[in-house]
PDB file of C-alpha atoms in Angstrom:
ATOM      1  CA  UNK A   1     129.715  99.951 -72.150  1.00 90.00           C
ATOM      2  CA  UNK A   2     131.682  99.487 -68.721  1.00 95.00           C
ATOM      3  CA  UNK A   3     134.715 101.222 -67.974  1.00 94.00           C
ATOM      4  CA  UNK A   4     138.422  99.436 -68.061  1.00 95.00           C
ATOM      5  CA  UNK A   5     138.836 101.354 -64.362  1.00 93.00           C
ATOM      6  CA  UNK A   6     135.134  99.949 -62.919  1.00 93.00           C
ATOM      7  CA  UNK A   7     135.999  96.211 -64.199  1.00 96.00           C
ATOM      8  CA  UNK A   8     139.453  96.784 -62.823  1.00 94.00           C
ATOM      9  CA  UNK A   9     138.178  97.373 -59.458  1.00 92.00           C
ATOM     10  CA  UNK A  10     135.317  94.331 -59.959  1.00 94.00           C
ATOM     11  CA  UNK A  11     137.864  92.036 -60.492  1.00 95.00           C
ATOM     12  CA  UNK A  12     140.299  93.070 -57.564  1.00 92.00           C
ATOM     13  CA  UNK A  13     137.358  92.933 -55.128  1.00 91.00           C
ATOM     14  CA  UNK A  14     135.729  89.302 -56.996  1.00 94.00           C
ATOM     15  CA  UNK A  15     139.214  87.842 -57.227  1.00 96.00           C
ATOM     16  CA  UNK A  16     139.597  88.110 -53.632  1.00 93.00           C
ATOM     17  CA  UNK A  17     136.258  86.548 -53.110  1.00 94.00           C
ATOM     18  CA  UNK A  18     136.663  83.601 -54.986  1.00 93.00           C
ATOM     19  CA  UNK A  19     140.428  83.100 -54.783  1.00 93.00           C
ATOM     20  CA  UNK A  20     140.610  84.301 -51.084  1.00 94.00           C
ATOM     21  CA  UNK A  21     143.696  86.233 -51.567  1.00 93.00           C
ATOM     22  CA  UNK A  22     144.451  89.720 -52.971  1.00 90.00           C
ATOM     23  CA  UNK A  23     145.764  90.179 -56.646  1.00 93.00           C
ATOM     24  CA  UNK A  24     148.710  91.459 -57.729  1.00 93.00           C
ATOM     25  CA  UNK A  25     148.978  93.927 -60.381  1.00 93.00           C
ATOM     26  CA  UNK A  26     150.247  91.617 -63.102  1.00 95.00           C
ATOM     27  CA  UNK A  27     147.429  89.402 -62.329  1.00 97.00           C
ATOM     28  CA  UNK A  28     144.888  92.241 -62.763  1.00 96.00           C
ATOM     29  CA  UNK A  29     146.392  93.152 -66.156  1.00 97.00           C
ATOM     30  CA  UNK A  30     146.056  89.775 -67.515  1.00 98.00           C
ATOM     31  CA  UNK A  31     142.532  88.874 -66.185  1.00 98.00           C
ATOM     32  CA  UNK A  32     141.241  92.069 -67.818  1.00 98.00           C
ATOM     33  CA  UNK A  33     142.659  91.530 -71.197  1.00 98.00           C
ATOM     34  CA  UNK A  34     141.454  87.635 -70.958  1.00 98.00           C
ATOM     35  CA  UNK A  35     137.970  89.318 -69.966  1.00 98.00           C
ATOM     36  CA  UNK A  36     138.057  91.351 -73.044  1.00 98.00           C
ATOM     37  CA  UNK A  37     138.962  88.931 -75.143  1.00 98.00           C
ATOM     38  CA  UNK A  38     136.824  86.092 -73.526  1.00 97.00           C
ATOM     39  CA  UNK A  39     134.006  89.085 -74.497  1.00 97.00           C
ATOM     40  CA  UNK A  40     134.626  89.305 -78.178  1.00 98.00           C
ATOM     41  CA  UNK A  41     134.677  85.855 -77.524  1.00 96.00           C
ATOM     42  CA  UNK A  42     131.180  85.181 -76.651  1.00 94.00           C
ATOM     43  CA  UNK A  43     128.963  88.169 -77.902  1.00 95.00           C
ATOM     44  CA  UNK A  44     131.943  89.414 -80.533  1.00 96.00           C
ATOM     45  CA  UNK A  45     131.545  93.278 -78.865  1.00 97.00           C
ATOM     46  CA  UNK A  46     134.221  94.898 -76.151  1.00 98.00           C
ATOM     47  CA  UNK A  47     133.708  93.856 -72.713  1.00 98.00           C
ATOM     48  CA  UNK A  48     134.650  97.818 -71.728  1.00 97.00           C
ATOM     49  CA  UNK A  49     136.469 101.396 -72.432  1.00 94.00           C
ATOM     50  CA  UNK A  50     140.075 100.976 -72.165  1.00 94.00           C
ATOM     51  CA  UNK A  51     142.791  99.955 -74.125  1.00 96.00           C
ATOM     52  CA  UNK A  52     146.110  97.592 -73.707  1.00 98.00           C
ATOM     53  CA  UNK A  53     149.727  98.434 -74.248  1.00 97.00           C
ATOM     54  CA  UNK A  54     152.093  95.613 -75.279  1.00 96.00           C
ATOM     55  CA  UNK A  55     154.427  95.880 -72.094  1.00 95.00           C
ATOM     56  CA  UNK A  56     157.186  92.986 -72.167  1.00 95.00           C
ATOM     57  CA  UNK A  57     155.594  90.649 -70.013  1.00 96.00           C
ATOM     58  CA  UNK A  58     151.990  91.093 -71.436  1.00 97.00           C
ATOM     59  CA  UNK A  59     149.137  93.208 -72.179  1.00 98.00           C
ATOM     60  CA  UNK A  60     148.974  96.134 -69.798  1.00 97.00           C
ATOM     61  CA  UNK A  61     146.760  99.098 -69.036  1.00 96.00           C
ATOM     62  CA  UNK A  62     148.044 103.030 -68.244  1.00 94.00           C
ATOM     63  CA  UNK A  63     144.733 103.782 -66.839  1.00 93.00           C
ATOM     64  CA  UNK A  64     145.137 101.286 -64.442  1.00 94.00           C
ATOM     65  CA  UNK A  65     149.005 101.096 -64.036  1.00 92.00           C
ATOM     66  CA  UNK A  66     148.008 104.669 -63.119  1.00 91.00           C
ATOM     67  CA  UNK A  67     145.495 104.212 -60.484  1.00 89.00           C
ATOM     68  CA  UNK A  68     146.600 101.276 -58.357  1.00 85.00           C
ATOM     69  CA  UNK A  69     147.793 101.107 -54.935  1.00 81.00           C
ATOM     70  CA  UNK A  70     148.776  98.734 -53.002  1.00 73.00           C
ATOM     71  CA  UNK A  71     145.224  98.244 -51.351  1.00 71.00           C
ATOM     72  CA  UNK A  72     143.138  98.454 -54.732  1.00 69.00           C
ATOM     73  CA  UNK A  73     141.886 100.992 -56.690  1.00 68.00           C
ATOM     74  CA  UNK A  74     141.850 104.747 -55.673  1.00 67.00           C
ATOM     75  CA  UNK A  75     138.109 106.426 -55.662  1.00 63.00           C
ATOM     76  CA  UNK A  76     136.454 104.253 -58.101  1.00 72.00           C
ATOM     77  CA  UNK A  77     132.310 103.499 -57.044  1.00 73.00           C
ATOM     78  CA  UNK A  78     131.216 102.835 -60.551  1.00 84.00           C
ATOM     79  CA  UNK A  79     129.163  99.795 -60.966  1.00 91.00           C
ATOM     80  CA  UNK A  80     129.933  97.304 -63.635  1.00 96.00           C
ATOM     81  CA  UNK A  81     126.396  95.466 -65.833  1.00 96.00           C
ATOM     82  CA  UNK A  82     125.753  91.971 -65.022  1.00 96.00           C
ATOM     83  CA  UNK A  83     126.749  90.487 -68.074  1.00 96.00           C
ATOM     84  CA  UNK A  84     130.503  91.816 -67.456  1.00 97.00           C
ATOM     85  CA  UNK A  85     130.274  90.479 -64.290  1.00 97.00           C
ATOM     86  CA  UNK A  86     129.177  86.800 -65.366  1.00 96.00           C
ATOM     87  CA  UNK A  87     132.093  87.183 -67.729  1.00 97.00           C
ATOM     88  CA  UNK A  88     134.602  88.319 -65.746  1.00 97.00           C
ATOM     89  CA  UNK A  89     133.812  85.605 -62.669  1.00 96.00           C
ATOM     90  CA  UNK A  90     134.088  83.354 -65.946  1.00 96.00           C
ATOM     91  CA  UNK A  91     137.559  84.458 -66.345  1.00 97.00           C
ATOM     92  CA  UNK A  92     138.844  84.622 -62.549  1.00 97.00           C
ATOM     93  CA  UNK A  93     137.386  80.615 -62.245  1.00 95.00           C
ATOM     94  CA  UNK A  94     139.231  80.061 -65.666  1.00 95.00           C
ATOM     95  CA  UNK A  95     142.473  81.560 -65.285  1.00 97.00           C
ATOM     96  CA  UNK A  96     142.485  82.873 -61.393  1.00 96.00           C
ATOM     97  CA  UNK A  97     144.559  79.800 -60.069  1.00 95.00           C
ATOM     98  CA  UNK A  98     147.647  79.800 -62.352  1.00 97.00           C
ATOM     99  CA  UNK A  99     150.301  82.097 -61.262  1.00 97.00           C
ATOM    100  CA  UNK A 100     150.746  85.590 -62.518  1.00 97.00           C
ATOM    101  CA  UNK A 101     154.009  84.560 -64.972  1.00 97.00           C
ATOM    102  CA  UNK A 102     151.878  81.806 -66.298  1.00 98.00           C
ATOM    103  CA  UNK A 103     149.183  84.178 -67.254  1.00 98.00           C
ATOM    104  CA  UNK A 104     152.330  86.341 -68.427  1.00 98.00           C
ATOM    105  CA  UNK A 105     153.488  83.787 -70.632  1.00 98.00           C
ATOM    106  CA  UNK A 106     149.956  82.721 -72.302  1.00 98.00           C
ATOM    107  CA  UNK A 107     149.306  86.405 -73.053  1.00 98.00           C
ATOM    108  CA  UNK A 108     152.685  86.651 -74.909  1.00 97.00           C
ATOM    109  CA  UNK A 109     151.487  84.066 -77.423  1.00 97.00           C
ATOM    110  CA  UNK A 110     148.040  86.261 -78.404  1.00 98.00           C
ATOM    111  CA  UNK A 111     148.559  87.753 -82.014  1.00 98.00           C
ATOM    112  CA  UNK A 112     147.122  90.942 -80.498  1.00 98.00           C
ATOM    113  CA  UNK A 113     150.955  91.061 -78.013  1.00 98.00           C
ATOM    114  CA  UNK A 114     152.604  90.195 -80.735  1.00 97.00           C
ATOM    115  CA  UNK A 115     151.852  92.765 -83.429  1.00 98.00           C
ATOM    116  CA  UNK A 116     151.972  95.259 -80.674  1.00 98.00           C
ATOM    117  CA  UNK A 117     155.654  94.445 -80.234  1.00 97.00           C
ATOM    118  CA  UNK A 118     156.652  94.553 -83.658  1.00 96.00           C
ATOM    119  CA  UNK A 119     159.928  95.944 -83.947  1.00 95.00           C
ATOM    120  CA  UNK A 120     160.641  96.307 -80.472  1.00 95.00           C
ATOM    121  CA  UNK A 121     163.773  94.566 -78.619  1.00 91.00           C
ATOM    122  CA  UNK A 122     162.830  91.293 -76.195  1.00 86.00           C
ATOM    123  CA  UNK A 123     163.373  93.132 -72.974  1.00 88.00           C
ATOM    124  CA  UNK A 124     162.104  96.910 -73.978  1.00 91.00           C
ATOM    125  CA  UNK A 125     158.722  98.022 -72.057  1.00 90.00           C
ATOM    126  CA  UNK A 126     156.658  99.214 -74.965  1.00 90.00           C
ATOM    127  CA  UNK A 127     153.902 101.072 -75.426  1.00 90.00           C
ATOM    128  CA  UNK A 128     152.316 100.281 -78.581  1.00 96.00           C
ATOM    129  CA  UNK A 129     148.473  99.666 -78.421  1.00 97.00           C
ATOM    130  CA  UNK A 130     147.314  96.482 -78.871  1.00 98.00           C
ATOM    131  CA  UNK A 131     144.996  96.587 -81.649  1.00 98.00           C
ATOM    132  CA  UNK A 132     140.979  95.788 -81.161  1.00 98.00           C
ATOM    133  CA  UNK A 133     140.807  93.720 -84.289  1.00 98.00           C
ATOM    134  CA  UNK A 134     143.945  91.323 -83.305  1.00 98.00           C
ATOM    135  CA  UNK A 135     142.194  91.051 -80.015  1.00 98.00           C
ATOM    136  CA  UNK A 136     139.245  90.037 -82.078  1.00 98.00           C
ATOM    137  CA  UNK A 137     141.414  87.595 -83.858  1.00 98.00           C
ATOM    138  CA  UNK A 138     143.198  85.884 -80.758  1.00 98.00           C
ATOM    139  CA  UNK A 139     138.813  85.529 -79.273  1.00 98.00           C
ATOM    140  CA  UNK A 140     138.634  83.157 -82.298  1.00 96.00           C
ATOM    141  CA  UNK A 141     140.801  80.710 -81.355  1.00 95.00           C
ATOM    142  CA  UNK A 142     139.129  80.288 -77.451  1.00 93.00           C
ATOM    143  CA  UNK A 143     136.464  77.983 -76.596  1.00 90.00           C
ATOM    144  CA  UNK A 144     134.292  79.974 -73.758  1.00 87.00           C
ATOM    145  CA  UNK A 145     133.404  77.955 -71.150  1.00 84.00           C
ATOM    146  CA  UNK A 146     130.023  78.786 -68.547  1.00 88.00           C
ATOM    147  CA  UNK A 147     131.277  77.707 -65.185  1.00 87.00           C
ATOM    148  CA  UNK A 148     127.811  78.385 -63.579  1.00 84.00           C
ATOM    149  CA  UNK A 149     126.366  75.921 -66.532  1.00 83.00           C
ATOM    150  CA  UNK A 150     130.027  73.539 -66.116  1.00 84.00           C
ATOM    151  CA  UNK A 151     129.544  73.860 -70.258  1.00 89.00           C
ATOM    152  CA  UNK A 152     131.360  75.532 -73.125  1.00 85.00           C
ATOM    153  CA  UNK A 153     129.468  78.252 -74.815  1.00 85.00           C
ATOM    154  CA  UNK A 154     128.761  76.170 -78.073  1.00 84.00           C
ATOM    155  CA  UNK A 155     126.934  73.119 -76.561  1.00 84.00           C
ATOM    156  CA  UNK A 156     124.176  75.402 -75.355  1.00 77.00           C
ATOM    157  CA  UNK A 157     122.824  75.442 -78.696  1.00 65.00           C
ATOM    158  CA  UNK A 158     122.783  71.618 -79.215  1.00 54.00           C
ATOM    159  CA  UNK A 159     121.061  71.016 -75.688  1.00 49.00           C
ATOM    160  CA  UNK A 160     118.464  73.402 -77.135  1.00 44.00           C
ATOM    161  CA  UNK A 161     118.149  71.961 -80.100  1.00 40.00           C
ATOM    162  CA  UNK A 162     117.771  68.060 -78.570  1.00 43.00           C
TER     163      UNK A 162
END
């Protein structure tokens, strides 16, 4: 399994590829928990090592909160499988174009944010782990969709089957 730091790096240096600008840090947050989730989504197993915290404005990471400057990641040469990367560029041609609050804002409505902020005030940071099986949960309601194949995950089967 992929590291939460490797991916993190992956999708700083891929965003910037497709997108043609850098990301920001809120951006980066989101991306990776829509990665994991998108994940679970498609082959129902975690995307990578590393785990969220439900921070006010959405699903965070320490480990990467902790390791970011303003020109990427510090020291991190760790390669990332090919299947996170087809998932990932999945996820930055899915959700790379809206704006970071936007991303913010559809993250806030995931079950997996939401339990993590139980019985925490509106504006407090937080730090309670989102939970892997919520996470889980919130992959259930998403329809993947293969931008390489312009398809959603569940029509492959019926064009094999035809």
């Amino acid at each position: 399994m992929d590291k939460i730091i490797d991916v993190a790096q992956y999708v700083f240096e891929e965003y910037k590829h497709i997108i043609g600008e850098a990301i920001d840090e809120m951006k980066l947050h989101k991306l990776l928990y829509f990665a994991q989730r998108e994940s679970l989504a498609i082959t129902n197993t975690p995307l990578f090592e590393g785990e969220f915290e439900g921070w006010k404005y959405g699903p965070v990471c320490k480990d990467i909160r902790n390791s970011i400057t303003p020109d990427g990641m510090i020291d991190v040469h760790g390669d990332i499988s090919e299947e996170c990367k087809y998932i990932v560029n999945n996820v930055i041609l899915e959700y790379g174009s809206l704006a970071s609050w936007k991303l913010s804002e559809l993250s806030q409505k995931e079950l997996s944010w939401r339990n993590a902020r139980i019985g925490l005030h509106e504006g407090e940071n937080g730090c309670h782990k989102l939970k892997l099986e919520d996470i889980r949960k919130d992959a259930h309601k998403v329809r993947p969709y293969d931008h390489v194949w312009d398809m959603y995950y569940d029509e492959f089967e019926d064009e094999v089957m035809e």
